[in-house]
Coordinates of C-alpha atoms and ligand atoms in Angstrom, one line a residue:
M166 CA 86.5 145.4 67.2
H167 CA 87.4 146.0 70.8
I168 CA 85.3 149.0 72.2
A169 CA 86.0 150.8 75.4
V170 CA 82.7 152.0 77.1
I171 CA 83.3 154.8 79.7
G172 CA 80.7 154.8 82.4
A173 CA 78.3 151.9 83.9
G174 CA 75.1 153.7 84.3
V175 CA 72.1 152.4 82.5
V176 CA 73.4 154.0 79.5
G177 CA 76.9 152.6 79.4
A178 CA 75.5 149.2 80.5
T179 CA 72.9 149.0 78.0
T180 CA 75.3 150.1 75.2
A181 CA 78.0 147.5 76.1
Q182 CA 75.0 144.9 75.8
A183 CA 74.1 146.1 72.6
L184 CA 77.6 146.0 71.2
S185 CA 78.3 142.8 73.0
L186 CA 75.3 141.0 71.3
R187 CA 76.7 142.3 68.0
G188 CA 80.0 140.0 68.6
H189 CA 82.1 143.1 69.6
K190 CA 84.7 142.6 72.5
V191 CA 83.6 145.3 74.9
T192 CA 85.3 146.7 78.1
V193 CA 83.3 149.0 80.3
I194 CA 85.3 151.1 82.7
E195 CA 83.5 152.6 85.7
R196 CA 85.0 154.7 88.7
L197 CA 82.7 153.5 91.4
G198 CA 82.4 149.8 92.6
Q199 CA 79.4 148.7 90.8
A200 CA 77.3 149.5 88.1
G201 CA 74.3 152.1 88.3
L202 CA 75.4 154.0 91.4
E203 CA 75.4 157.4 90.1
T204 CA 72.5 159.3 88.5
S205 CA 70.8 155.7 87.6
R206 CA 70.5 154.8 91.3
A207 CA 67.2 156.2 92.6
N208 CA 65.5 158.1 89.9
A209 CA 61.6 158.3 89.6
G210 CA 61.4 154.9 87.9
Q211 CA 59.5 156.0 84.9
R212 CA 60.0 154.5 81.4
S213 CA 58.0 157.5 79.9
Y214 CA 58.4 156.7 76.2
G215 CA 55.2 158.7 75.5
S216 CA 55.6 161.6 78.1
V217 CA 59.1 163.1 77.1
Y218 CA 59.6 166.7 76.4
P219 CA 62.8 168.9 75.9
W220 CA 64.1 170.9 78.8
A221 CA 64.1 174.1 76.8
S222 CA 60.4 175.0 76.9
P223 CA 58.9 178.5 76.2
A224 CA 56.2 177.5 78.9
M225 CA 58.8 176.8 81.4
I226 CA 60.6 179.9 80.7
K227 CA 57.2 181.6 81.6
K228 CA 56.5 179.8 84.8
A229 CA 60.3 179.8 86.2
L230 CA 60.1 182.8 88.3
P231 CA 56.7 182.2 89.8
W232 CA 58.0 178.5 90.4
L233 CA 61.1 180.0 91.9
M234 CA 59.2 182.2 94.4
Q235 CA 56.9 179.3 95.9
R236 CA 58.0 177.7 99.1
D237 CA 57.3 174.1 97.7
G238 CA 57.8 175.0 94.2
P239 CA 59.3 172.6 91.9
L240 CA 62.4 174.9 90.7
K241 CA 65.3 175.9 92.9
M242 CA 68.3 177.7 92.5
H243 CA 71.4 178.4 94.5
I244 CA 71.8 182.3 94.9
P245 CA 74.0 183.8 93.7
P246 CA 74.2 181.5 90.5
S247 CA 77.6 180.2 89.6
L248 CA 79.0 181.2 86.2
A249 CA 78.3 177.6 85.0
T250 CA 74.7 177.9 86.1
L251 CA 74.4 181.4 84.2
R252 CA 75.7 180.0 81.2
F253 CA 73.6 177.1 81.1
L254 CA 70.4 179.3 81.6
V255 CA 71.2 181.6 78.9
A256 CA 71.8 178.8 76.4
T257 CA 68.5 177.4 77.7
W258 CA 66.8 180.5 77.3
R259 CA 68.2 181.0 73.7
Y260 CA 67.1 177.5 72.5
A261 CA 63.5 177.8 74.1
M262 CA 63.2 181.0 72.3
T263 CA 64.3 179.6 68.9
P264 CA 61.2 179.3 66.6
G265 CA 59.9 175.9 66.1
L266 CA 62.7 174.1 68.1
F267 CA 60.6 172.9 71.1
D268 CA 58.1 171.4 68.9
A269 CA 60.8 169.6 66.5
N270 CA 62.8 168.4 69.6
K271 CA 59.7 167.0 71.3
R272 CA 58.7 165.1 68.2
A273 CA 62.3 163.7 67.9
M274 CA 62.1 162.7 71.5
L275 CA 58.8 161.2 71.1
R276 CA 60.0 159.0 68.1
L277 CA 63.1 158.0 70.2
G278 CA 60.8 157.0 73.0
A279 CA 58.7 155.1 70.8
Y280 CA 61.6 153.1 69.6
S281 CA 63.2 152.8 73.1
R282 CA 59.7 150.9 74.2
E283 CA 60.4 148.2 71.4
C284 CA 64.0 147.9 72.6
F285 CA 62.9 147.5 76.1
Q286 CA 60.5 144.9 75.3
S287 CA 63.0 142.9 73.1
L288 CA 65.5 143.1 76.1
E289 CA 62.7 141.8 78.6
E290 CA 61.8 139.0 76.5
N291 CA 65.3 137.8 75.9
L292 CA 67.1 138.2 79.3
E293 CA 65.8 137.2 82.6
L294 CA 65.7 140.9 84.6
D295 CA 64.4 141.2 87.8
F296 CA 64.0 145.0 88.4
D297 CA 60.2 145.2 89.6
G298 CA 59.5 146.5 86.0
D299 CA 56.0 147.1 84.8
R300 CA 54.1 148.4 82.0
G301 CA 50.9 150.0 83.5
G302 CA 51.0 153.2 81.9
L303 CA 52.0 156.7 83.2
I304 CA 49.2 159.0 84.4
E305 CA 49.5 162.9 84.3
L306 CA 47.0 164.3 86.8
A307 CA 45.6 167.9 86.3
S308 CA 44.4 169.6 89.4
S309 CA 43.3 172.9 87.4
E310 CA 41.5 173.7 84.2
E311 CA 44.6 175.3 82.9
S312 CA 46.3 172.0 83.6
L313 CA 43.5 170.2 82.1
Q314 CA 44.1 172.1 78.8
G315 CA 47.8 171.5 78.8
L316 CA 47.1 167.8 78.7
Q317 CA 44.4 168.2 76.0
A318 CA 47.2 169.7 73.8
K319 CA 49.5 167.0 74.6
A320 CA 46.9 164.4 73.9
A321 CA 46.4 165.9 70.3
L322 CA 50.1 165.5 69.8
L323 CA 50.1 161.9 70.9
H324 CA 47.1 161.3 68.6
E325 CA 48.9 162.7 65.8
M326 CA 51.9 160.6 66.4
G327 CA 50.1 157.5 67.1
I328 CA 51.0 157.1 70.6
A329 CA 48.5 155.2 72.8
H330 CA 46.8 157.3 75.4
Q331 CA 43.7 158.4 76.9
L332 CA 42.1 161.4 78.4
L333 CA 40.4 160.5 81.8
D334 CA 37.7 162.3 83.7
P335 CA 38.2 162.2 87.6
E336 CA 36.1 159.1 88.0
E337 CA 38.0 157.4 85.4
T338 CA 41.4 158.5 87.0
Y339 CA 40.1 157.1 90.5
E340 CA 39.2 153.5 88.6
C341 CA 42.8 153.3 87.1
E342 CA 44.4 154.2 90.2
P343 CA 42.2 153.6 93.3
G344 CA 44.5 154.3 95.9
L345 CA 44.5 157.9 94.9
A346 CA 42.8 160.1 97.7
R347 CA 39.5 161.7 96.6
S348 CA 40.2 164.9 98.7
G349 CA 42.6 166.2 96.4
P350 CA 41.8 168.7 93.5
L351 CA 41.5 166.8 90.3
K352 CA 40.0 167.9 86.9
G353 CA 41.2 164.9 84.9
A354 CA 44.2 163.4 83.8
L355 CA 46.2 162.0 80.8
Q356 CA 47.1 158.4 80.6
V357 CA 49.8 157.2 78.6
T358 CA 48.8 153.6 78.3
E359 CA 52.2 152.0 76.9
D360 CA 54.5 153.5 79.3
G361 CA 56.0 151.7 82.1
T362 CA 58.0 151.7 85.2
G363 CA 61.0 149.8 86.9
D364 CA 64.0 150.1 89.2
C365 CA 66.7 151.6 87.0
H366 CA 69.3 150.6 89.4
R367 CA 68.4 147.0 89.7
F368 CA 67.9 146.9 85.9
T369 CA 71.4 148.4 85.2
Q370 CA 72.9 145.7 87.6
G371 CA 71.0 142.9 85.8
I372 CA 72.3 144.2 82.4
A373 CA 75.7 144.4 83.7
K374 CA 75.5 140.5 85.0
A375 CA 74.3 139.7 81.5
C376 CA 76.8 141.6 79.8
E377 CA 79.5 139.7 82.2
A378 CA 78.1 136.3 81.4
E379 CA 78.4 137.1 77.6
G380 CA 82.2 138.0 78.1
V381 CA 81.9 141.9 78.7
R382 CA 84.9 143.0 81.1
F383 CA 84.0 145.6 83.7
L384 CA 86.8 147.4 85.3
Y385 CA 85.4 148.7 88.3
E386 CA 86.8 151.5 90.8
T387 CA 88.8 152.5 87.7
E388 CA 88.6 156.0 86.6
V389 CA 89.2 157.2 82.8
T390 CA 91.9 160.0 83.2
G391 CA 92.9 161.0 79.8
V392 CA 93.3 159.6 76.4
V393 CA 96.3 158.5 74.3
R394 CA 96.7 159.5 70.5
E395 CA 99.2 157.8 68.1
Q396 CA 99.9 159.8 64.9
G397 CA 96.7 161.9 66.0
R398 CA 94.6 158.9 66.1
L399 CA 92.8 158.2 69.4
C400 CA 94.0 154.7 70.6
A401 CA 93.8 154.2 74.2
L402 CA 92.5 155.5 77.3
T403 CA 94.6 156.3 80.5
L404 CA 93.2 154.6 83.8
A405 CA 93.9 155.2 87.4
A406 CA 92.6 152.8 90.1
N407 CA 90.4 154.6 92.1
A408 CA 91.0 153.8 95.8
S409 CA 95.1 154.2 95.5
G410 CA 95.1 156.6 92.8
A411 CA 97.7 154.5 91.4
P412 CA 99.4 152.8 89.3
R413 CA 98.3 153.9 85.9
E414 CA 97.9 152.0 83.0
S415 CA 96.3 152.4 79.6
L416 CA 93.4 150.5 77.9
A417 CA 94.1 150.2 74.1
A418 CA 90.7 149.8 72.0
D419 CA 89.4 150.4 68.2
A420 CA 86.6 152.6 69.3
F421 CA 85.3 154.5 72.2
V422 CA 81.8 155.3 73.6
L423 CA 81.5 158.2 76.0
C424 CA 78.6 157.4 78.6
A425 CA 79.8 159.2 81.7
G426 CA 76.6 160.9 82.5
T427 CA 77.1 164.3 84.3
D428 CA 80.8 163.9 84.1
S429 CA 81.0 163.9 80.1
N430 CA 80.8 167.8 80.4
E431 CA 84.2 167.7 81.9
F432 CA 85.7 164.8 80.1
A433 CA 84.8 165.8 76.8
S434 CA 87.8 168.2 76.2
H435 CA 90.0 165.1 76.4
F436 CA 87.9 164.3 73.1
R437 CA 88.3 167.7 71.9
L438 CA 84.6 168.3 72.1
R439 CA 82.1 170.5 74.0
V440 CA 79.3 168.6 75.8
P441 CA 77.4 171.9 77.6
S442 CA 75.4 169.7 80.0
Y443 CA 74.7 170.7 83.4
P444 CA 74.0 168.7 86.6
V445 CA 70.4 169.6 87.3
K446 CA 69.6 168.0 90.7
G447 CA 66.6 166.1 92.0
Y448 CA 65.6 164.3 95.3
S449 CA 63.6 161.0 95.7
L450 CA 62.3 159.1 98.7
T451 CA 62.0 155.3 98.6
A452 CA 59.6 153.6 101.2
P453 CA 58.3 150.2 101.7
L454 CA 54.4 150.2 101.3
I455 CA 52.3 149.6 104.4
D456 CA 49.2 149.1 102.4
P457 CA 49.5 148.3 98.8
E458 CA 45.6 149.1 98.1
R459 CA 46.3 152.7 98.8
A460 CA 49.5 153.0 96.8
P461 CA 49.8 153.7 93.1
R462 CA 49.4 150.9 90.8
S463 CA 51.8 152.3 88.2
T464 CA 53.3 155.7 88.0
L465 CA 51.9 159.4 88.2
V466 CA 52.8 162.8 87.7
D467 CA 51.3 165.1 90.0
D468 CA 50.8 168.7 88.8
L469 CA 50.3 169.8 92.3
Y470 CA 53.6 169.5 93.8
K471 CA 55.2 168.6 90.5
V472 CA 56.5 165.2 91.7
A473 CA 56.2 161.7 90.3
A474 CA 55.0 158.9 92.3
T475 CA 55.9 155.4 91.3
R476 CA 55.2 151.8 92.4
L477 CA 58.2 149.6 92.7
G478 CA 56.9 146.0 93.8
T479 CA 56.7 146.3 97.4
R480 CA 58.0 149.9 97.5
M481 CA 56.9 153.1 96.4
R482 CA 59.3 156.2 95.3
V483 CA 58.2 159.8 95.1
T484 CA 60.7 162.0 93.3
G485 CA 60.7 165.8 92.5
F486 CA 62.7 169.1 92.3
V487 CA 64.7 170.8 89.4
E488 CA 67.4 172.5 91.3
L489 CA 70.4 174.4 89.8
A490 CA 73.2 174.2 92.4
G491 CA 75.9 172.6 90.8
Y492 CA 77.5 169.5 92.2
N493 CA 76.2 169.8 95.8
R494 CA 75.0 166.5 97.4
Q495 CA 73.5 167.8 100.4
I496 CA 69.8 166.7 101.1
P497 CA 68.1 169.4 103.1
E498 CA 65.0 168.5 105.3
R499 CA 62.9 170.9 103.6
R500 CA 63.0 169.0 100.1
L501 CA 62.3 165.9 101.8
A502 CA 59.2 167.5 103.8
T503 CA 57.7 168.7 100.4
L504 CA 57.9 165.2 99.1
R505 CA 56.2 163.7 102.1
K506 CA 53.7 166.3 101.9
A507 CA 53.1 165.4 98.3
I508 CA 52.6 161.4 99.1
D509 CA 50.4 162.4 102.0
S510 CA 48.2 164.3 99.9
R511 CA 47.5 162.0 97.2
F512 CA 48.4 158.5 98.8
P513 CA 47.8 159.0 102.5
G514 CA 48.7 155.7 104.6
A515 CA 50.2 154.0 101.6
A516 CA 54.0 153.8 102.6
D517 CA 55.9 153.9 105.6
L518 CA 57.7 157.2 105.0
K519 CA 59.5 156.9 108.5
S520 CA 61.9 154.1 107.1
A521 CA 62.1 155.8 103.5
E522 CA 65.5 156.2 102.0
A523 CA 66.2 159.6 100.8
W524 CA 68.4 160.2 97.6
T525 CA 70.0 163.0 95.6
G526 CA 71.1 162.9 92.1
F527 CA 72.1 165.0 88.9
R528 CA 70.3 164.7 85.6
P529 CA 72.7 165.3 82.9
M530 CA 70.8 168.0 81.0
T531 CA 71.6 169.3 77.7
P532 CA 70.6 173.1 77.3
D533 CA 68.2 172.3 74.7
G534 CA 66.8 169.0 76.1
P535 CA 67.5 166.0 73.5
P536 CA 70.3 163.7 74.6
I537 CA 73.6 163.5 72.7
I538 CA 73.8 160.2 70.6
G539 CA 76.2 160.2 67.6
A540 CA 79.9 160.3 66.3
G541 CA 82.3 162.5 67.7
R542 CA 85.0 164.4 65.5
E543 CA 87.4 161.6 65.8
R544 CA 86.6 158.7 63.7
N545 CA 86.4 156.2 66.4
L546 CA 84.7 158.2 69.1
Y547 CA 80.8 157.8 70.0
L548 CA 79.0 159.7 72.2
N549 CA 75.9 158.6 74.2
T550 CA 75.1 161.0 77.1
G551 CA 73.3 164.1 78.1
H552 CA 70.0 162.2 79.0
G553 CA 68.8 164.5 81.3
T554 CA 65.4 163.5 82.7
F555 CA 64.9 160.6 80.4
G556 CA 67.9 158.4 80.5
W557 CA 66.4 155.5 81.9
T558 CA 63.5 155.8 79.3
F559 CA 65.8 156.3 76.4
S560 CA 68.6 153.9 77.5
A561 CA 67.6 150.8 75.5
A562 CA 67.0 152.8 72.1
A563 CA 70.2 154.8 72.6
A564 CA 72.3 151.7 73.1
Q565 CA 70.8 150.1 69.8
L566 CA 71.4 153.4 67.8
T567 CA 75.0 153.6 69.2
A568 CA 75.6 150.2 68.1
Q569 CA 74.0 150.6 64.6
L570 CA 76.3 153.7 64.3
I571 CA 79.5 152.1 65.2
D572 CA 78.6 149.2 62.7
G573 CA 77.9 151.7 59.9
E574 CA 74.3 150.9 59.4
K575 CA 71.2 153.0 58.9
T576 CA 70.1 153.9 62.4
A577 CA 66.4 153.0 63.2
V578 CA 65.5 156.7 64.2
P579 CA 67.3 159.8 62.5
L580 CA 70.1 161.0 64.8
K581 CA 70.3 164.4 63.7
P582 CA 68.3 166.1 66.5
F583 CA 70.7 164.3 68.8
S584 CA 74.0 165.3 67.1
P585 CA 76.9 166.3 69.4
Q586 CA 77.7 168.8 66.7
R587 CA 74.7 170.8 67.3
F588 CA 76.4 172.7 70.0
D589 CA 79.5 173.7 67.7
Ligands
FAD215 C1 65.5 163.0 90.4 C2 65.8 162.3 89.3 C3 64.6 161.7 88.7 C4 64.8 160.9 87.3 N1 63.6 160.3 86.9 C5 63.9 159.8 85.7 C6 62.8 158.9 85.1 O1 61.7 158.5 85.8 N2 62.8 158.3 84.1 C7 64.0 158.6 83.3 O2 64.1 157.9 82.1 N3 65.1 159.0 83.7 C8 65.1 159.7 85.0 N4 65.9 160.6 85.7 C9 67.2 160.5 84.5 C10 68.0 159.2 84.5 O3 68.4 158.9 86.0 C11 69.6 159.7 84.0 O4 69.2 160.4 82.9 C12 70.2 158.6 83.7 O5 70.4 157.7 84.9 C13 71.5 158.8 83.1 O6 72.2 157.7 83.0 P1 73.8 157.8 82.7 O7 74.3 156.2 82.3 O8 74.0 158.6 81.5 O9 74.5 158.4 83.8 P2 75.0 157.8 85.1 O10 74.1 156.7 85.8 O11 75.3 158.8 86.0 O12 76.2 156.8 84.7 C14 77.6 157.5 84.5 C15 78.4 156.7 84.9 O13 79.9 157.0 84.5 C16 80.8 156.8 85.6 N5 81.9 157.8 85.2 C17 81.8 159.3 84.8 N6 83.2 159.7 84.8 C18 83.8 158.7 84.6 C19 85.3 158.4 84.4 N7 86.1 159.4 84.1 N8 85.9 157.1 84.6 C20 85.0 156.0 84.6 N9 83.7 156.1 84.9 C21 83.3 157.3 85.1 C22 80.1 157.3 86.7 O14 80.6 156.9 87.9 C23 78.7 156.9 86.4 O15 78.5 155.5 87.1 C24 65.8 161.2 86.7 C25 67.0 161.6 87.2 C26 67.1 162.4 88.8 C27 68.1 163.0 89.1

C-alpha cells in the first residue's frame, strides 16, 4: 500500500518507520526544511512512560486560579482570553468534572506508556540512533508534605499497575541525584525507575534518516493544503512548495495518516473531522554543562517551580510553563528568568546559563488529555496526533498501533480511550 504521512515531527517520523518496516511504500510531507523542527524540537526530553497523566484533572482545576496569580506560577494565560482559549477551557472543565474519567484516562495512558517503553527498546536495539538517550529513571521531587502525599497516592497506582518505582526519602534522593543542592526544601521523592530521557529532535532526525535508507520519501518544504476525493473517496493530497508558494501538485496514495501536531486541528476540517486540540505553550533553556557532577544524572520534575530538569549528554535542559496564549512565539525574558532561578535553586553551578539556547513550543493538547490514535470517518484515513505533553514518550507506541490498525490487526493496546470519535 502507498501511505502518505502528513508531518515529520517525532510522531510522523516514527509512524513512517513503523509502516515502512511492514513493507508499505511511504511518503512523508513536511512543510519545514527538516524533520522534528516544530514541537519535537526542544521539549523536556523525558520519556516518562510511568509518569503520564491526563490534562483534564480535577486537581488541576482546583489549583488553576492560585497558579495564575503567582508571579513565578506554572500556569499563564493571555488576558483577555480568545474565544478558542475559552472554548478549550470549558471543554477541559467538562472533562475534568466527568466522574471517573480522569482515573480511566490515566490508566489508559499508563498502559500506552508501558507499551511505548517496549517499542522504544526495540527501536534502540534495531537502529543505530545517537540521541543522548538514557534509561536512568524519572524523579519527582516533593518539597512539601502535601506534595509528598500526592506522590504516595501515585506510587499506589503504579504498584497496582505493575510499573517499577520507588518512594525515596531525602537522603535516598540525594544518593540517586548527587548534584541536587541540599539547601532546597525536600520531603521526599518518587522515582519511576524505568523511565528514560533523550533529545527528541536528534531522535526524530535519526529516525527520518533510517527511514530514507529504507526507501521512505520525504517531501520537505512542502505543505499539504487540501485533499482530493474521487467518487467520495479520499485519493490524494494537494501540495504547495513552501518557499515559492507555487506550483501546486497532488500526491495520490491509498491511505493517509494525519500527524500534523498542533496544525492537525485546523487541517482536520479537510477530512470532515473535528480535532479540538489547543496549542499549550511551554519554554525551554538548553545549556552546556560546566560541572557534570553538579548536574542531574537523569531527569527530575521539581514541584517547587513546576519545571523539569533533564541531562542530555553534555548539556542540561530545563523546561516549564503551561501558557494559554494561542500561537504567540515570543519568549519573554521573565519566563526565562524563572527557568534560570529554578536551575540555580536545585543545580547551582551545573550549567553555563549565559550560553543557553532558549526555545518555545506548543503542546498539541486535547481537552481531555489522551492523544488521538485511530481511524477517521473515511475508510483510508488515520490519525496519530494530539499528543499534548507526552508526544515524545508515546511516539514509539502510537506509531506501532497506527501501523497495526492500518494492517487490520488487533492492536497491542485497546484504542477506545484514544478514539478520534470521542469528540463527536
Ligand atoms: C515545553 C514542552 C515540553 C515538552 N516535554 C515533553 C517531554 O518531556 N516528554 C514528552 O513526551 N513530550 C514532551 N512535550 C510534548 C512533545 O514535544 C509533543 O507532544 C511532540 O513533539 C508532538 O510531536 P508531533 O510529531 O505530533 O508534532 P510536531 O513535532 O509539531 O510535528 C508536526 C509536524 O507537522 C508539520 N505540519 C503541520 N501541518 C502541516 C501541513 N499542512 N503540511 C505539511 N506539514 C505539516 C509541522 O511542520 C511539524 O513538523 C513537550 C512539549 C513542550 C512544548
